[in-house]
Coordinates of C-alpha atoms in Angstrom, one line a residue:
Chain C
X1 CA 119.9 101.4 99.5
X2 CA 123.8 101.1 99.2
X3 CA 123.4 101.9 103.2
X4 CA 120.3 100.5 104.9
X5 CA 119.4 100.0 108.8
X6 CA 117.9 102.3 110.8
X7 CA 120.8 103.6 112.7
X8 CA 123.4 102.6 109.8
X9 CA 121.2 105.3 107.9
X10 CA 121.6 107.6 111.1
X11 CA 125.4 107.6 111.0
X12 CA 125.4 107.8 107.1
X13 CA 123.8 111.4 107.3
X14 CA 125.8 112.6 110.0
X15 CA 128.6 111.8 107.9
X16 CA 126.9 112.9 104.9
X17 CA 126.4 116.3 107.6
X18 CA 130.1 117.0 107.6
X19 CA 131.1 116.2 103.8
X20 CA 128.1 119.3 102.8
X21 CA 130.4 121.3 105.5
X22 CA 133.0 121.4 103.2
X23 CA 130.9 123.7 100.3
X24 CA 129.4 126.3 102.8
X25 CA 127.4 128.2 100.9
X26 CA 125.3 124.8 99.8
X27 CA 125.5 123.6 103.1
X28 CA 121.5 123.9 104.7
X29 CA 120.6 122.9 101.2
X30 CA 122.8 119.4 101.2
X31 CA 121.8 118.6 104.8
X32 CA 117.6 119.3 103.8
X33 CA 117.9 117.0 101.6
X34 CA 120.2 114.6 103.2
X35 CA 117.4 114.3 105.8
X36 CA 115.1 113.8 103.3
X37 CA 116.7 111.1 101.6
X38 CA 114.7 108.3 103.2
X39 CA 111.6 109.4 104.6
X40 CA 110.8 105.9 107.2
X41 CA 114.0 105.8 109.3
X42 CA 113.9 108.2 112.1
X43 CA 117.5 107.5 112.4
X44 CA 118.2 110.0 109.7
X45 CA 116.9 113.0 110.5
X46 CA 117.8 112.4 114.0
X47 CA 121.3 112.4 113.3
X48 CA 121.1 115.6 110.8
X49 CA 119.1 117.5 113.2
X50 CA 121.8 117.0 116.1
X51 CA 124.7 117.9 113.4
X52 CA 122.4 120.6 112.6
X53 CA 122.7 121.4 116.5
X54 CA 126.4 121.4 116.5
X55 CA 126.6 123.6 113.5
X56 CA 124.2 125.9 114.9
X57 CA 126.0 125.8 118.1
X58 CA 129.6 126.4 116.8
X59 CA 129.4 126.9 113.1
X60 CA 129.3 124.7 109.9
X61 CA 133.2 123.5 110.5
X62 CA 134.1 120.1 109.5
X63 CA 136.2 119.3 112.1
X64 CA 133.6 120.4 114.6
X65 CA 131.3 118.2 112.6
X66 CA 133.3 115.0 112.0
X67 CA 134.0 115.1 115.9
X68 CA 130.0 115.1 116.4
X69 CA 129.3 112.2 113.6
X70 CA 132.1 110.0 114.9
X71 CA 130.4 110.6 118.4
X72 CA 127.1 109.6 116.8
X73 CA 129.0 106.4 115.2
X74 CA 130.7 106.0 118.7
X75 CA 127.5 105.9 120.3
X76 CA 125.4 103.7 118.3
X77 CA 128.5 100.9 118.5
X78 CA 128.0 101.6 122.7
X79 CA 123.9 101.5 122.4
X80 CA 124.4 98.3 120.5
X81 CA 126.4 96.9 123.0
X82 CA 123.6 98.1 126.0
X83 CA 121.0 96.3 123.6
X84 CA 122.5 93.2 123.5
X85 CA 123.1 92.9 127.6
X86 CA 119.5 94.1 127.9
X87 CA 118.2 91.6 125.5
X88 CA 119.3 88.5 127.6
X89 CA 116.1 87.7 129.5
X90 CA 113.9 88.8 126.2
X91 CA 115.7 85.7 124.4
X92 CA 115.0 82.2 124.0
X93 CA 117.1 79.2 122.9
X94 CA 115.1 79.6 119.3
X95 CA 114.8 82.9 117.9
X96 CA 112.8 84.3 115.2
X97 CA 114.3 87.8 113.4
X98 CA 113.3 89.8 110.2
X99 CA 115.0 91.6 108.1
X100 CA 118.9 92.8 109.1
X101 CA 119.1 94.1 112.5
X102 CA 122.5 93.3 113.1
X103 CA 126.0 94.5 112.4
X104 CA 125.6 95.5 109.3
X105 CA 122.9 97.5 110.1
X106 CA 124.2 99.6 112.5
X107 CA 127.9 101.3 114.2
X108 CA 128.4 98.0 116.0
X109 CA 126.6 94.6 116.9
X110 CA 123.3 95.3 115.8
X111 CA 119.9 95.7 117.5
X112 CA 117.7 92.7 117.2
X113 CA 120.8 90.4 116.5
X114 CA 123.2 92.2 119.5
X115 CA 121.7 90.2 122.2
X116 CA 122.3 86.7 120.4
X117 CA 126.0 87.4 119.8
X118 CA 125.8 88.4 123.7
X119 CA 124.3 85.5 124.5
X120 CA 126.5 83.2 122.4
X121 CA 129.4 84.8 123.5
X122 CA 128.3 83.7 127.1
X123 CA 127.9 80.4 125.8
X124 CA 124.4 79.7 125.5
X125 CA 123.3 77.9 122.8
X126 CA 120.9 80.2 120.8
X127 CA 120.0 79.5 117.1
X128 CA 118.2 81.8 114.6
X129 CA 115.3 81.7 112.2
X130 CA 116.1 84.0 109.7
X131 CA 113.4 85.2 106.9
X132 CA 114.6 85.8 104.0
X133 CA 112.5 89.3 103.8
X134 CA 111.5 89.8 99.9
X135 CA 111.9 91.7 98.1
X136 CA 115.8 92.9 98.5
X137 CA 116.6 89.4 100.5
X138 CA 118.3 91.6 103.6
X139 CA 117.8 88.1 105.4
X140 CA 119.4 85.7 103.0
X141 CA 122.1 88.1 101.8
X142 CA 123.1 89.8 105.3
X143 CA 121.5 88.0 108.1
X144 CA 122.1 84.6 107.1
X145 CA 125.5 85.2 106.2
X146 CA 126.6 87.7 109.2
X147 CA 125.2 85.3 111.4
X148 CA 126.7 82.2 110.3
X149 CA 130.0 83.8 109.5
X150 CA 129.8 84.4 113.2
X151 CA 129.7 80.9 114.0
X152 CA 125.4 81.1 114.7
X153 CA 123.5 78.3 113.9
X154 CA 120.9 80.1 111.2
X155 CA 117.7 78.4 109.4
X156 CA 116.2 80.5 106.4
X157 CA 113.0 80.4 106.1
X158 CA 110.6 82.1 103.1
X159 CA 108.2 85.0 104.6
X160 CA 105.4 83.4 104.1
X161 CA 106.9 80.2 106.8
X162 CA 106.2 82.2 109.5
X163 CA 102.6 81.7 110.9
X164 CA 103.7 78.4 109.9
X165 CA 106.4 78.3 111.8
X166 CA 105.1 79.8 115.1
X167 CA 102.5 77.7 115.1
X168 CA 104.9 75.1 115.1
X169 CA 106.5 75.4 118.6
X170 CA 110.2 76.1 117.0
X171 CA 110.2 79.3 117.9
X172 CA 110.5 80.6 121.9
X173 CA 110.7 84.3 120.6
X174 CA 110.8 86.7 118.1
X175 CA 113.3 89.9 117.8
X176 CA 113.2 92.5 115.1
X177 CA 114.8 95.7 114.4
X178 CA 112.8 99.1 114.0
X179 CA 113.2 102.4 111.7
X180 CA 110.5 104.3 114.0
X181 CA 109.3 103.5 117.0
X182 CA 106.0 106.3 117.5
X183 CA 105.5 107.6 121.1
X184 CA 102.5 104.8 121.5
X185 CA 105.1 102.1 121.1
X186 CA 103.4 101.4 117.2
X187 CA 106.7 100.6 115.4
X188 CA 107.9 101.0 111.7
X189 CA 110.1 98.3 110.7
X190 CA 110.8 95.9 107.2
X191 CA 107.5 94.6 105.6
X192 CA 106.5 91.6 107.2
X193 CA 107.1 92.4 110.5
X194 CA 103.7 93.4 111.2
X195 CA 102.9 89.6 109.9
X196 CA 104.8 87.8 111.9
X197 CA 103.8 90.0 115.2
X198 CA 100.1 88.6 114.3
X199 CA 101.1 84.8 114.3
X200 CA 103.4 85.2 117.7
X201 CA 100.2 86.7 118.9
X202 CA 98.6 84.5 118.0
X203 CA 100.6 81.2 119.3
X204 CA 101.3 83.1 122.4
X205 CA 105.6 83.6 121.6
X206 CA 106.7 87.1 122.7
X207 CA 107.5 89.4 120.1
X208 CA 110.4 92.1 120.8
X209 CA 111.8 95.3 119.1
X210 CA 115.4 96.1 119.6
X211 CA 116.6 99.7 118.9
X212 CA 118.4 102.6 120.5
X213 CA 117.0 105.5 122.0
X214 CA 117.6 107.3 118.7
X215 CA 114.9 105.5 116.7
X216 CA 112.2 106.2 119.2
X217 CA 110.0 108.9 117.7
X218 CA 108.0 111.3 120.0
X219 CA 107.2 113.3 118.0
X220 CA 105.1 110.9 115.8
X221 CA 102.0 110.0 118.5
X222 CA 101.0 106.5 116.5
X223 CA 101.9 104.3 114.2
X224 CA 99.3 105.8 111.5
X225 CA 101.2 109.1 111.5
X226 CA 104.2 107.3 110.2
X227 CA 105.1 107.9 106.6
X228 CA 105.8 104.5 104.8
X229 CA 108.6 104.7 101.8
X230 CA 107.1 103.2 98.4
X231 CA 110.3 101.7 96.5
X232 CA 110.2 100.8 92.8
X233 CA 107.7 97.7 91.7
X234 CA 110.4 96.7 89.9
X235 CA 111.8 95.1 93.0
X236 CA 109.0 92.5 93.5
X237 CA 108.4 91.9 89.6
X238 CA 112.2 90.6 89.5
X239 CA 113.9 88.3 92.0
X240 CA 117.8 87.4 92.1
X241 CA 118.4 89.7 89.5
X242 CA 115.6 88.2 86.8
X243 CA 112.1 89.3 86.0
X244 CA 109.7 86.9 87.3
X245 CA 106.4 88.6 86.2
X246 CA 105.7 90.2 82.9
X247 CA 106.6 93.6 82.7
X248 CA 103.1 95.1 82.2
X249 CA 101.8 93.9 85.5
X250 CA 101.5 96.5 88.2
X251 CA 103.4 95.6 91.6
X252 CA 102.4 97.6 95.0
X253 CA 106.1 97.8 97.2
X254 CA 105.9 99.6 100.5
X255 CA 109.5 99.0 102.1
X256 CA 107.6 98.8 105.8
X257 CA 104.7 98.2 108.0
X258 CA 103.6 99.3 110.9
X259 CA 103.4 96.8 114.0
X260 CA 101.2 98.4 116.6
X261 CA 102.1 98.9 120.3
X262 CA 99.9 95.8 121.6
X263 CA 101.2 93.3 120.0
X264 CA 104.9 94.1 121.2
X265 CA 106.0 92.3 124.3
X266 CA 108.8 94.9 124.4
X267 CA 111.4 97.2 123.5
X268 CA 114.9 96.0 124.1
X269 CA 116.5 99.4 124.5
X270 CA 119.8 100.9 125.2
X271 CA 118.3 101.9 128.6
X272 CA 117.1 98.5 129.1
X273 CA 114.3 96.2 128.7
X274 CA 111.1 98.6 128.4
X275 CA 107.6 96.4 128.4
X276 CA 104.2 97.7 128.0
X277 CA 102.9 100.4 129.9
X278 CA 105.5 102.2 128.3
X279 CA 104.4 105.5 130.2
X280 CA 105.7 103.8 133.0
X281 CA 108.8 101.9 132.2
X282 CA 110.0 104.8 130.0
X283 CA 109.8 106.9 133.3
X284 CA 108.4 109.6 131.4
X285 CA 110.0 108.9 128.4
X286 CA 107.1 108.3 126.3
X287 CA 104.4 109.9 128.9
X288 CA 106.8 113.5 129.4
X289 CA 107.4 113.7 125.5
X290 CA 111.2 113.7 126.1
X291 CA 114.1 111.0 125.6
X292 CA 117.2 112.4 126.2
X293 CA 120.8 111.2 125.3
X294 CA 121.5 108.1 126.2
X295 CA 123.3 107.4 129.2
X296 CA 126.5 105.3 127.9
X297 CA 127.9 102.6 130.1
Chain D
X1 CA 106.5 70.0 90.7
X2 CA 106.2 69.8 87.0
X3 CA 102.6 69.4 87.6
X4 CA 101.4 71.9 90.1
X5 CA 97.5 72.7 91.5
X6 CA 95.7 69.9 94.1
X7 CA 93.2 69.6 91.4
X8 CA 95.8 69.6 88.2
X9 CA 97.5 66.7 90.2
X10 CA 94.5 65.1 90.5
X11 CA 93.8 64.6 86.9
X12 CA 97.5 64.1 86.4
X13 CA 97.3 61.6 88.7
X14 CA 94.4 59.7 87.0
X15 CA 96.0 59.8 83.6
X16 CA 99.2 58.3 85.4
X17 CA 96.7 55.5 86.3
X18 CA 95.8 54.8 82.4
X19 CA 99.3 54.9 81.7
X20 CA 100.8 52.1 84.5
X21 CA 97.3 50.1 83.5
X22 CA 99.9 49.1 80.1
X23 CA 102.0 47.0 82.4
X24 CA 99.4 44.7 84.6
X25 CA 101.9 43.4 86.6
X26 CA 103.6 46.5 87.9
X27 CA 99.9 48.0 87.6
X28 CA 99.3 48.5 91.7
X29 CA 102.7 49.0 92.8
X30 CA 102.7 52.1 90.2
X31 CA 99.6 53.2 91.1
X32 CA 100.3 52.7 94.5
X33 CA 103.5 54.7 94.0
X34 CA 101.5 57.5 92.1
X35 CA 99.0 57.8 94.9
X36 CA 102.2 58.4 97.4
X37 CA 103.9 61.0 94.8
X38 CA 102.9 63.9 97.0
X39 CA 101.6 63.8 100.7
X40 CA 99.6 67.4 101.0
X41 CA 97.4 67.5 97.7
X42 CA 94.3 65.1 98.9
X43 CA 92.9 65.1 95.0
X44 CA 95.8 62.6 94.1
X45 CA 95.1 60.2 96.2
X46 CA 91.2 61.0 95.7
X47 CA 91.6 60.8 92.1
X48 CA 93.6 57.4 92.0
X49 CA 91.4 55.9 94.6
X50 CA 88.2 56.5 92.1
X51 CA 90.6 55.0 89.0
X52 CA 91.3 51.7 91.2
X53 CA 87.5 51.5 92.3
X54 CA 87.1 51.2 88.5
X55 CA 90.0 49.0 87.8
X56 CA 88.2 46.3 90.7
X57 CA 84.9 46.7 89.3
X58 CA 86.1 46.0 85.8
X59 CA 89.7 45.1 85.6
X60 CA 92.4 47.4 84.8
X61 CA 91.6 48.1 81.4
X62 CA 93.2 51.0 79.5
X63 CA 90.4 52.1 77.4
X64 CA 87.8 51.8 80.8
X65 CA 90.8 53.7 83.1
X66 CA 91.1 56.6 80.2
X67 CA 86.9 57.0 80.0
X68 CA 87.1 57.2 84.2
X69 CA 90.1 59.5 83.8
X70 CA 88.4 62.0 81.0
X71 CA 85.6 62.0 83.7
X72 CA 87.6 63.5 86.0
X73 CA 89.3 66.0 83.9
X74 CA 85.3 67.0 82.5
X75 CA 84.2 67.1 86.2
X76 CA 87.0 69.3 87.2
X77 CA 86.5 71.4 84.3
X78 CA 82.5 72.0 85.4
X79 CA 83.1 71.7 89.2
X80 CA 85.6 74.8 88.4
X81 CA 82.8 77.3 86.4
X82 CA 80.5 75.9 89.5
X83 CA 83.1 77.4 92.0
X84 CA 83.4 80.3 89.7
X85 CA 79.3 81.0 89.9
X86 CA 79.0 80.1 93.3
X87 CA 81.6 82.6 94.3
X88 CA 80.2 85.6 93.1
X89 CA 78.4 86.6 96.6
X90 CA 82.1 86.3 98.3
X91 CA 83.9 88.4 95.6
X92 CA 84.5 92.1 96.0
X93 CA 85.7 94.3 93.5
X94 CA 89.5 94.3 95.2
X95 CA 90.7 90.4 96.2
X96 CA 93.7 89.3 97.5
X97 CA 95.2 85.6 96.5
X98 CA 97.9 83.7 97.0
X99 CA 100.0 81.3 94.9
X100 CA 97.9 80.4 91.9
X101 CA 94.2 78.7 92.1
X102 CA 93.7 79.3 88.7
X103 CA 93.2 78.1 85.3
X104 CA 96.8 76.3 85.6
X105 CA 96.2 74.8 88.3
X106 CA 93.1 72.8 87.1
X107 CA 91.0 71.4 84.4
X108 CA 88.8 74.2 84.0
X109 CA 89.0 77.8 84.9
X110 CA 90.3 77.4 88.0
X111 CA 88.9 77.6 92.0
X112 CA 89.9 80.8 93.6
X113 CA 90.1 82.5 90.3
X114 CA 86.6 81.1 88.6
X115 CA 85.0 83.4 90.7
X116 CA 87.1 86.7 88.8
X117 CA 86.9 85.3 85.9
X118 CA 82.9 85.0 85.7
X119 CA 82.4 88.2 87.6
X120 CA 84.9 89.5 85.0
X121 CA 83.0 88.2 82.1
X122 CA 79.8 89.0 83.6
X123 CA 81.3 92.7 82.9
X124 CA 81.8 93.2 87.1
X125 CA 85.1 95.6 87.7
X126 CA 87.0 92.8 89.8
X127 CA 91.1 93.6 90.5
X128 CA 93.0 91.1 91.7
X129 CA 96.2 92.0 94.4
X130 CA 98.3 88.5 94.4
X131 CA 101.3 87.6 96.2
X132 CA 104.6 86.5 94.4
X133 CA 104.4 83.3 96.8
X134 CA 107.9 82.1 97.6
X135 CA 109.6 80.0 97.5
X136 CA 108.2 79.1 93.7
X137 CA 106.9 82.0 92.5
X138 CA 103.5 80.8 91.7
X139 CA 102.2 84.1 92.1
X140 CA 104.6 85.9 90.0
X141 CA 105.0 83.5 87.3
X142 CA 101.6 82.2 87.1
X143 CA 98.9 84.2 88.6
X144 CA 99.9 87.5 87.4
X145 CA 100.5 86.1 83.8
X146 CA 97.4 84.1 83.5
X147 CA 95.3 86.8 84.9
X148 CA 96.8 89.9 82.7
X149 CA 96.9 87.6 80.1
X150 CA 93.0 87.5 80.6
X151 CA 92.7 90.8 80.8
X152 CA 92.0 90.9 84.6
X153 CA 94.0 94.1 86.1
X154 CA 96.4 92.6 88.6
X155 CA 99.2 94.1 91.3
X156 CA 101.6 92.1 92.9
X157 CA 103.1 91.9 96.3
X158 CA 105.8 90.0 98.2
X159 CA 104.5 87.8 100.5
X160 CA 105.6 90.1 103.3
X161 CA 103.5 92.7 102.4
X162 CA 100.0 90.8 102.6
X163 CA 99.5 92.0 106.5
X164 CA 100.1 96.1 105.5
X165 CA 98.1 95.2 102.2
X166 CA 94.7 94.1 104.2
X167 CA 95.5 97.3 107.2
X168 CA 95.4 99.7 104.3
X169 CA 91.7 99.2 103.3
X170 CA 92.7 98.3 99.4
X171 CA 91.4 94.2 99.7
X172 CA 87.9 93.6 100.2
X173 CA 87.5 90.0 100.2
X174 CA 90.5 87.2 100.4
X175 CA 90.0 84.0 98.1
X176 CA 92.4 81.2 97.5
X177 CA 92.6 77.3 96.8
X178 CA 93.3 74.6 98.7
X179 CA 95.3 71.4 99.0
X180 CA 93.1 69.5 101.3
X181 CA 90.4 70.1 103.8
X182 CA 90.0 68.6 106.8
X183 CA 86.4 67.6 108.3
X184 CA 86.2 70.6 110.4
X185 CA 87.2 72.9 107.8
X186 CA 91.0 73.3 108.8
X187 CA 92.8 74.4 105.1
X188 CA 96.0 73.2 104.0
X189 CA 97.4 75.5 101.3
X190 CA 100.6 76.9 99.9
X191 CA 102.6 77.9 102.5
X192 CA 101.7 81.8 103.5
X193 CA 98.0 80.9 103.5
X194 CA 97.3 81.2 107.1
X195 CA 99.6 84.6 108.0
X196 CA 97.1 85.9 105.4
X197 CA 94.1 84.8 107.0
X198 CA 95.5 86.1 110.6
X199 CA 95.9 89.4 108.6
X200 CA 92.9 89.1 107.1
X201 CA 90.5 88.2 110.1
X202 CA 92.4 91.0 112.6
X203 CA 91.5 93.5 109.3
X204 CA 87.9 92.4 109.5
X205 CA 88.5 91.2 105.4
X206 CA 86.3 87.7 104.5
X207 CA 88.6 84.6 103.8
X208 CA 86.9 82.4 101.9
X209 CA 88.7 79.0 100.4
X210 CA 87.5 77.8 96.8
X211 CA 87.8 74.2 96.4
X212 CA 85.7 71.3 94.1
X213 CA 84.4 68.5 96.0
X214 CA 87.9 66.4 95.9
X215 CA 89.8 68.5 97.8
X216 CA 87.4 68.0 101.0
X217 CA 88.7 65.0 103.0
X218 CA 86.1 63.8 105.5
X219 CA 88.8 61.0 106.8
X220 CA 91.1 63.3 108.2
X221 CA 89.1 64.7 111.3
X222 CA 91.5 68.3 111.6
X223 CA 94.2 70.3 110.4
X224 CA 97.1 68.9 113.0
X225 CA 96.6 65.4 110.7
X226 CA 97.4 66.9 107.7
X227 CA 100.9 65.4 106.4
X228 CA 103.1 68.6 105.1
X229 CA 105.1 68.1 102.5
X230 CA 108.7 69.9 103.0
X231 CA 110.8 70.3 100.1
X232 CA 114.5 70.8 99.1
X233 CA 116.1 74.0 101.2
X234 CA 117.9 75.2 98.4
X235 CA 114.2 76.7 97.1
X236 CA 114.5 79.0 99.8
X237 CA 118.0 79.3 99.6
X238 CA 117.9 80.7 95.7
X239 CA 115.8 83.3 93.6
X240 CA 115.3 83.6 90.2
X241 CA 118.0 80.8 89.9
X242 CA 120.1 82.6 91.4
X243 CA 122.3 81.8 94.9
X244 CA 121.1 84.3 98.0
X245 CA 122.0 82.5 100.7
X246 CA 125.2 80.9 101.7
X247 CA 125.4 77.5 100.7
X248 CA 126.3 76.6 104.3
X249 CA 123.2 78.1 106.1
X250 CA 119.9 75.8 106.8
X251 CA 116.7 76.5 105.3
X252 CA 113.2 74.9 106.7
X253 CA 111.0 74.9 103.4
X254 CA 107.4 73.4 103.9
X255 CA 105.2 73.3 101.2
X256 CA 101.8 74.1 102.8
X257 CA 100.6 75.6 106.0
X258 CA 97.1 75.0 108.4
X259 CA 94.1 77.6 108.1
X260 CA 92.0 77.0 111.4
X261 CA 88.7 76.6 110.2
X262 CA 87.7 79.8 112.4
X263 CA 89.2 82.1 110.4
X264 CA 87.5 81.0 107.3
X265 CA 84.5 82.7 106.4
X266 CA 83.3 80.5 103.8
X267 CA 83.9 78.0 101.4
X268 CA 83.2 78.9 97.7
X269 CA 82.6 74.9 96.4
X270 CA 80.6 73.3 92.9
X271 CA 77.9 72.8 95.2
X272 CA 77.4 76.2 96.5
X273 CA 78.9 78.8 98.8
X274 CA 79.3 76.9 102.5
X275 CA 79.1 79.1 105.6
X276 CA 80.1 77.8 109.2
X277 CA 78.8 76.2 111.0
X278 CA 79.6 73.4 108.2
X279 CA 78.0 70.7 109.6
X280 CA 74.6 72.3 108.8
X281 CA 76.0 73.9 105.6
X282 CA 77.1 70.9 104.2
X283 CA 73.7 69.2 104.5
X284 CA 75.3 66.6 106.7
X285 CA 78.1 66.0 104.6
X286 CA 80.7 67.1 107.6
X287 CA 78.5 66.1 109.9
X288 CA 77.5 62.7 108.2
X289 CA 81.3 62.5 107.3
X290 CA 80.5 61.4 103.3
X291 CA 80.6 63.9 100.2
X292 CA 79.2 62.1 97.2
X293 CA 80.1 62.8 93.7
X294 CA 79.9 66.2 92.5
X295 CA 76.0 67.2 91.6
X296 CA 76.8 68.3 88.1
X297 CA 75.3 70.5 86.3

């Protein structure tokens, strides 16, 4: 967890990739378990497969490698930057996110969060409920302070204000991150996402995932197929650093849910705004089994 | 906050009533000011009501005020084992609750938990999942130490997990208290209530609200009436004591939230369990808007 996000992660392994370059005959064994390291992000594997690629391709030389991770890093800052233009008409003047999606997620703006700094930057005036996402506070600690660092108006709220909060009108919609998106559009992200798609359901506000092409999964066919990381109950039996329950009572922590497809207005993609069919707006994409690199602007 | 529980508050509020009856002259402004000391809990200004009806009948006299008062504290004490046997049909052997309807939060043995605690006793393998409940903790600090201190086998969750919790399969029934009732059965309740109930009804998993007679207010007609307390942002904007947030961001902190009486299967009360449609269930006490004093046993 000293790197988390999806395609932070991603760009982490690659670099991870080309450091096990540097003791050859460990190499395959560093980079197996460098993919393994977190088992929710698709991001990861991703990456080490197409380093895997490269080394294949041209043999297990750092430079070779570093040129293909900083490519990876360079694309991610590029897909961030597509996310946020094609986030615009997905946005409303009062947005809802989870977790961190933004820059300190990723190689450069963010995914959920890119299209509000594109947006402010434009000049519109878009503020940001932020929840603080127990247990490791990603939203207090990182979104609440990237964002108002940047000069975003933020409100925190606790994870259990959401239905609340949607039901309240505040909110025109919500935008969260993903670690896998399956090839039926049912998408892994940060506990509590699949809680908050359920109340924008409900109160009728459209609920969006951001990512790049890279955490789109077609190999997984559904959301049920994903595997969800368990992290230490430790983590919800303490908070800011002191134990809040006694010690002897058992605490259930997966890191993620799983949000399935119908409940997702759309993915805000590098390649654009995909909505629901997805066999369709992918133009293939999901329906041909293949997503291939992304075109950069 | 140093008293905590609708019903707890209640009896609080009742003793607070023998205590201003020392002062006659500043006997109805105090009272009066007790009654307003928090908006969401209807027992308060239940409980305060029934200590002035007494004051007017026979003058505000300390030793009459603390008889009325030990009344209510008795009658919350049996309205709570009533819940507990009346709630034995709802139960299943796994139940989720939130914040803590238990034996600190009332005179007796609690509402949500009575139910545990008698199925418990009655030798009946009940476990108990609960959620932390931010912003206080209730569920951390009280719930899971009042039920392992019991005995009861409990697991904790953050409040973000509660919608992955109820898809998994592990929670067969949902049970937790309330702050007031609305004549149509809308439940206001610690804030995260009603994305559990969303979770719970999409999941197919019965959400039943345990609450004495007190806590049903006939005068308020639905849940949009009910008066939400918000409290300080800096709950949300600390953990554990400790500083998460930047001091500078905004943080919207309600206390409660609104169950829509349709997605609550029952309600576990001291005069039974009460199914929809309530107006029959009640025996005309929706319908015929009036809920006499608790049938004791």
């Amino acid at each position: 967890m000293r790197v988390r996000g999806a395609p932070a992660i991603g760009i982490a392994g690659a670099y991870g990739v080309v450091l096990a370059s540097f003791e050859p005959r460990s190499f395959s064994r560093e980079a197996r378990r460098l993919r393994e390291a977190r088992p929710t992000a698709v991001n990861l594997a991703w990456a080490v497969d197409r380093m895997l690629r490269r080394a294949e391709r041209e043999g297990a030389e750092p430079g070779q490698l570093l040129e293909e991770a900083q490519a990876i890093h360079e694309e991610d800052r590029l897909a961030c930057e597509a996310i946020g233009r094609a986030g615009q008409e997905a946005l409303a003047d009062r947005v809802l996110t989870h977790c961190n999606a933004g820059a300190l997620a990723t190689g450069g703006i963010g995914t959920a969060l890119a299209p509000i700094y594109v947006a402010r930057a434009a000049g519109r005036d878009v503020q940001v409920y932020a929840t603080e996402t127990r247990p490791l506070l990603q939203g207090a600690r990182l979104t609440a302070w990237e964002l108002s660092r940047a000069g975003v108006p933020v409100t925190l709220v606790a994870d259990g204000a959401v239905a609340g909060l949607l039901a309240s009108g505040r909110v025109g919609a919500v935008l969260v991150g993903a670690d896998r998106v399956a090839a039926n559009g049912d998408t892994a992200n940060k506990i509590g996402t699949y809680a908050i798609a359920l109340a924008a359901a409900r109160h009728g506000v459209p609920f969006y995932v951001a990512a790049p092409a890279s955490t789109f999964d077609l190999s997984t066919p559904a959301g049920d197929r994903i595997r969800i990381e368990e992290r230490s109950p430790d983590e919800v039996r303490t908070a800011g650093g002191r134990r809040t329950a006694p010690a002897r009572v058992a605490a259930w922590n997966p890191a993620f849910d799983v949000t399935p497809h119908e409940l997702i207005a759309g993915f805000v993609t590098d390649r654009g705004l995909l909505r629901p069919p997805f066999e369709t707006s992918l133009g293939g994409a999901f329906g041909g089994r293949t997503l291939g690199p992304p075109r950069l602007p």
